Short mmCIF file of C-alpha atoms in Angstrom, two decimals:
data_model
loop_
_atom_site.label_atom_id
_atom_site.label_comp_id
_atom_site.label_asym_id
_atom_site.label_seq_id
_atom_site.Cartn_x
_atom_site.Cartn_y
_atom_site.Cartn_z
CA UNK A 452 -11.23 -13.07 -4.19
CA UNK A 453 -8.50 -12.35 -1.64
CA UNK A 454 -5.25 -13.01 -3.50
CA UNK A 455 -3.07 -11.97 -0.56
CA UNK A 456 -4.07 -13.10 2.92
CA UNK A 457 -2.78 -12.33 6.36
CA UNK A 458 -4.67 -14.78 8.53
CA UNK A 459 -3.59 -13.38 11.89
CA UNK A 460 -5.41 -10.12 12.66
CA UNK A 461 -3.13 -9.47 15.62
CA UNK A 462 0.11 -10.55 17.28
CA UNK A 463 1.41 -9.73 20.74
CA UNK A 464 5.12 -10.11 21.57
CA UNK A 465 7.42 -9.25 24.44
CA UNK A 466 10.18 -6.71 23.85
CA UNK A 467 13.42 -8.41 22.80
CA UNK A 468 11.70 -11.51 21.44
CA UNK A 469 11.10 -12.44 17.80
CA UNK A 470 7.99 -11.30 15.94
CA UNK A 471 6.91 -13.46 13.01
CA UNK A 472 4.24 -12.14 10.68
CA UNK A 473 2.84 -14.42 8.00
CA UNK A 474 1.32 -13.92 4.59
CA UNK A 475 -0.10 -16.31 1.98
CA UNK A 476 -0.87 -15.61 -1.66
CA UNK A 477 -2.73 -17.45 -4.39
CA UNK A 478 -1.69 -15.72 -7.63
CA UNK A 479 1.33 -17.53 -9.15
CA UNK A 480 1.99 -14.46 -11.33
CA UNK A 481 3.17 -12.47 -8.32
CA UNK A 482 6.92 -12.01 -8.58
CA UNK A 483 7.72 -9.28 -6.08
CA UNK A 484 6.65 -9.00 -2.48
CA UNK A 485 6.81 -6.13 -0.03
CA UNK A 486 6.10 -5.42 3.62
CA UNK A 487 4.73 -2.09 4.77
CA UNK A 488 4.28 -0.75 8.29
CA UNK A 489 1.49 1.68 9.15
CA UNK A 490 1.08 3.87 12.21
CA UNK A 491 -2.28 5.55 12.95
CA UNK A 492 -2.88 8.76 10.96
CA UNK A 493 0.08 8.02 8.67
CA UNK A 494 0.41 6.37 5.29
CA UNK A 495 2.05 2.95 4.96
CA UNK A 496 5.85 3.04 5.14
CA UNK A 497 7.93 0.69 3.01
CA UNK A 498 9.89 -1.75 5.17
CA UNK A 499 11.50 -4.51 3.12
CA UNK A 500 10.93 -6.42 -0.10
CA UNK A 501 11.92 -9.62 -1.87
CA UNK A 502 12.01 -10.74 -5.47
CA UNK A 503 10.68 -14.17 -6.40
CA UNK A 504 14.18 -15.21 -7.50
CA UNK A 505 15.31 -15.06 -3.86
CA UNK A 506 14.16 -16.88 -0.77
CA UNK A 507 15.52 -14.52 1.86
CA UNK A 508 16.30 -10.85 2.25
CA UNK A 509 17.69 -9.13 5.34
CA UNK A 510 17.78 -5.52 6.41
CA UNK A 511 18.96 -4.95 9.94
CA UNK A 512 16.43 -6.39 12.38
CA UNK A 513 14.04 -7.31 9.56
CA UNK A 514 14.21 -10.48 7.46
CA UNK A 515 11.70 -11.60 4.87
CA UNK A 516 11.47 -15.26 3.84
CA UNK A 517 9.75 -16.46 0.68
CA UNK A 518 8.58 -20.03 0.07
CA UNK A 519 7.35 -20.06 -3.52
CA UNK A 520 6.19 -23.65 -3.54
CA UNK A 521 3.95 -22.96 -0.54
CA UNK A 522 3.06 -19.46 -1.78
CA UNK A 523 3.98 -18.16 1.65
CA UNK A 524 6.11 -15.35 2.97
CA UNK A 525 6.99 -14.24 6.44
CA UNK A 526 8.55 -11.23 8.12
CA UNK A 527 10.82 -11.77 11.10
CA UNK A 528 11.66 -8.92 13.43
CA UNK A 529 14.53 -9.61 15.84
CA UNK A 530 14.72 -8.24 18.46
CA UNK A 531 11.26 -6.69 18.66
CA UNK A 532 10.99 -3.18 20.11
CA UNK A 533 7.97 -1.26 21.44
CA UNK A 534 8.37 1.19 18.54
CA UNK A 535 7.64 -1.69 16.15
CA UNK A 536 4.01 -1.70 17.36
CA UNK A 537 2.00 -0.92 14.22
CA UNK A 538 -0.14 -2.53 11.53
CA UNK A 539 1.93 -4.59 9.09
CA UNK A 540 0.74 -5.21 5.54
CA UNK A 541 2.21 -7.60 3.04
CA UNK A 542 1.77 -6.71 -0.61
CA UNK A 543 2.51 -8.36 -3.93
CA UNK A 544 3.04 -7.29 -7.51
CA UNK A 545 2.74 -9.28 -10.74
CA UNK A 546 5.41 -7.35 -12.60
CA UNK A 547 5.39 -6.42 -16.26
CA UNK A 548 2.86 -3.71 -16.93
CA UNK A 549 1.22 -4.53 -13.58
CA UNK A 550 4.31 -3.68 -11.52
CA UNK A 551 2.66 -0.59 -10.14
CA UNK A 552 -0.43 -2.41 -8.93
CA UNK A 553 0.16 -3.66 -5.42
CA UNK A 554 -2.27 -6.20 -3.97
CA UNK A 555 -2.36 -5.93 -0.17
CA UNK A 556 -3.33 -8.30 2.60
CA UNK A 557 -5.71 -7.24 5.36
CA UNK A 558 -2.94 -6.40 7.79
CA UNK A 559 -1.71 -7.73 11.14
CA UNK A 560 -1.65 -5.53 14.23
CA UNK A 561 1.65 -6.08 16.05
CA UNK A 562 1.90 -5.07 19.68
CA UNK A 563 5.30 -5.23 21.36
CA UNK A 564 5.08 -5.03 25.15
CA UNK A 565 7.94 -3.50 27.19
CA UNK B 1258 13.74 15.48 -0.55
CA UNK B 1259 10.00 16.18 -0.25
CA UNK B 1260 7.73 13.23 0.56
CA UNK B 1261 4.27 12.50 -0.77
CA UNK B 1262 1.66 15.01 0.39
CA UNK B 1263 -2.12 14.84 0.17
CA UNK B 1264 -4.92 17.30 0.69
CA UNK B 1265 -7.28 17.69 2.35
CA UNK B 1266 -6.63 15.59 5.46
CA UNK B 1267 -10.30 15.02 6.21
CA UNK B 1268 -13.46 15.59 4.21
CA UNK B 1269 -17.17 15.10 4.85
CA UNK B 1270 -19.53 14.86 1.89
CA UNK B 1271 -23.15 13.98 1.31
CA UNK B 1272 -24.29 11.03 -0.76
CA UNK B 1273 -24.59 12.01 -4.44
CA UNK B 1274 -22.01 14.77 -4.25
CA UNK B 1275 -18.68 14.88 -6.05
CA UNK B 1276 -15.23 15.09 -4.46
CA UNK B 1277 -11.68 15.88 -5.62
CA UNK B 1278 -8.64 14.68 -3.68
CA UNK B 1279 -5.12 15.93 -4.42
CA UNK B 1280 -1.65 14.43 -4.25
CA UNK B 1281 1.87 15.73 -4.77
CA UNK B 1282 4.35 12.99 -5.57
CA UNK B 1283 7.77 12.58 -4.00
CA UNK B 1284 10.53 14.53 -5.71
CA UNK B 1285 11.92 12.60 -8.70
CA UNK B 1286 8.91 10.26 -9.00
CA UNK B 1287 6.85 10.27 -12.20
CA UNK B 1288 4.26 7.62 -11.34
CA UNK B 1289 1.30 8.03 -9.01
CA UNK B 1290 -1.05 5.32 -7.76
CA UNK B 1291 -4.27 5.72 -5.80
CA UNK B 1292 -5.60 3.26 -3.24
CA UNK B 1293 -8.77 3.02 -1.17
CA UNK B 1294 -8.47 1.63 2.35
CA UNK B 1295 -11.72 0.69 4.05
CA UNK B 1296 -11.77 0.30 7.81
CA UNK B 1297 -10.01 -2.91 8.90
CA UNK B 1298 -8.87 -3.75 5.38
CA UNK B 1299 -5.70 -3.41 3.36
CA UNK B 1300 -5.36 -0.73 0.68
CA UNK B 1301 -7.10 -1.59 -2.60
CA UNK B 1302 -5.64 -0.41 -5.91
CA UNK B 1303 -7.83 2.11 -7.78
CA UNK B 1304 -5.59 3.19 -10.66
CA UNK B 1305 -2.15 4.42 -11.61
CA UNK B 1306 -0.94 7.35 -13.71
CA UNK B 1307 2.37 7.45 -15.55
CA UNK B 1308 3.36 10.53 -17.55
CA UNK B 1309 -0.20 11.87 -17.45
CA UNK B 1310 -1.78 8.67 -18.83
CA UNK B 1311 -3.78 6.06 -16.92
CA UNK B 1312 -1.57 2.97 -16.66
CA UNK B 1313 -3.67 0.28 -15.04
CA UNK B 1314 -6.94 0.23 -13.16
CA UNK B 1315 -8.41 -1.90 -10.40
CA UNK B 1316 -12.02 -3.02 -9.92
CA UNK B 1317 -13.53 0.42 -9.45
CA UNK B 1318 -16.46 1.92 -11.43
CA UNK B 1319 -15.96 4.75 -13.94
CA UNK B 1320 -17.25 7.31 -11.44
CA UNK B 1321 -13.72 7.05 -9.99
CA UNK B 1322 -11.49 9.04 -12.31
CA UNK B 1323 -8.14 10.74 -12.13
CA UNK B 1324 -5.68 13.14 -13.64
CA UNK B 1325 -1.94 13.57 -13.57
CA UNK B 1326 -0.35 16.92 -14.32
CA UNK B 1327 2.98 17.75 -16.00
CA UNK B 1328 4.59 18.24 -12.58
CA UNK B 1329 3.45 14.67 -11.73
CA UNK B 1330 0.95 15.78 -9.11
CA UNK B 1331 -2.40 14.02 -9.34
CA UNK B 1332 -6.11 14.27 -8.57
CA UNK B 1333 -8.65 11.60 -7.74
CA UNK B 1334 -12.25 12.50 -8.57
CA UNK B 1335 -15.26 10.55 -7.34
CA UNK B 1336 -18.72 11.36 -8.69
CA UNK B 1337 -22.12 10.41 -7.29
CA UNK B 1338 -20.71 9.54 -3.88
CA UNK B 1339 -22.10 6.49 -2.11
CA UNK B 1340 -21.97 5.63 1.58
CA UNK B 1341 -19.53 2.79 0.82
CA UNK B 1342 -17.05 5.32 -0.57
CA UNK B 1343 -16.26 6.30 3.01
CA UNK B 1344 -12.62 5.28 3.42
CA UNK B 1345 -9.02 6.45 3.66
CA UNK B 1346 -7.72 7.37 0.21
CA UNK B 1347 -3.99 6.90 -0.20
CA UNK B 1348 -1.73 8.25 -2.88
CA UNK B 1349 1.62 6.59 -3.59
CA UNK B 1350 4.44 7.63 -5.87
CA UNK B 1351 7.21 5.66 -7.52
CA UNK B 1352 9.52 5.86 -10.51
CA UNK B 1353 10.64 3.07 -12.85
CA UNK B 1354 14.11 4.52 -13.23
CA UNK B 1355 14.58 5.66 -9.65
CA UNK B 1356 17.02 4.04 -7.28
CA UNK B 1357 15.46 1.04 -5.63
CA UNK B 1358 12.84 -1.22 -7.09
CA UNK B 1359 10.09 0.20 -9.33
CA UNK B 1360 7.69 -1.89 -7.27
CA UNK B 1361 8.39 0.13 -4.14
CA UNK B 1362 5.82 2.82 -3.64
CA UNK B 1363 5.97 5.66 -1.17
CA UNK B 1364 2.68 6.64 0.41
CA UNK B 1365 1.23 9.91 1.58
CA UNK B 1366 -0.71 10.21 4.86
CA UNK B 1367 -4.05 9.83 3.12
CA UNK B 1368 -7.36 11.71 2.97
CA UNK B 1369 -10.11 10.45 5.24
CA UNK B 1370 -13.42 10.74 3.33
CA UNK B 1371 -16.72 10.36 5.14
CA UNK B 1372 -19.93 10.17 3.10
CA UNK B 1373 -23.16 10.76 5.01
#
């Protein structure tokens, strides 16, 4: 039962263009969503998050959009840089006593070409 | 500020053996979560410890157990190792009262366990 899904295993983008990574979820109890970036031989690094009371959150080049009715979120990276090449995971939390339990998607490998 | 550290980096064990993995949480964090990441998959929640008590558990059998110490460091113990236990084990720390969201967890580099 995959409650968080990232249906694109990989994405290839040219430097300077926009990267859009997508994530779908099924559990309506999820109320907080996060994106993590992972380089080889390192642990996931927190990137950006969004609460279910918002539909957009920006941090520099990174913007996360949440569509609750569609149970869909996306991460936009503008402009994309070669250093952004990594595996990106979306994660969700149900809050309350479950806030510490993150449910992750399978990840999307982003490659940004110079 | 010290980040999350884990030891050892790599480990090779034989099926049926027992293993202990260690984690030191980020300074100021009192909550530690453990995740298992199989090859090509996202991390899967094993359990969480808050103030030395287990505070939530994922779909893992009882042979996966843990401890948290007064200094908030933590251990993950796995008994009767199976081949499918081969994975990257990640430790993450967080703190309900810390700046930022309590949902945000900060991960260590992981321990790569291989069971043969």
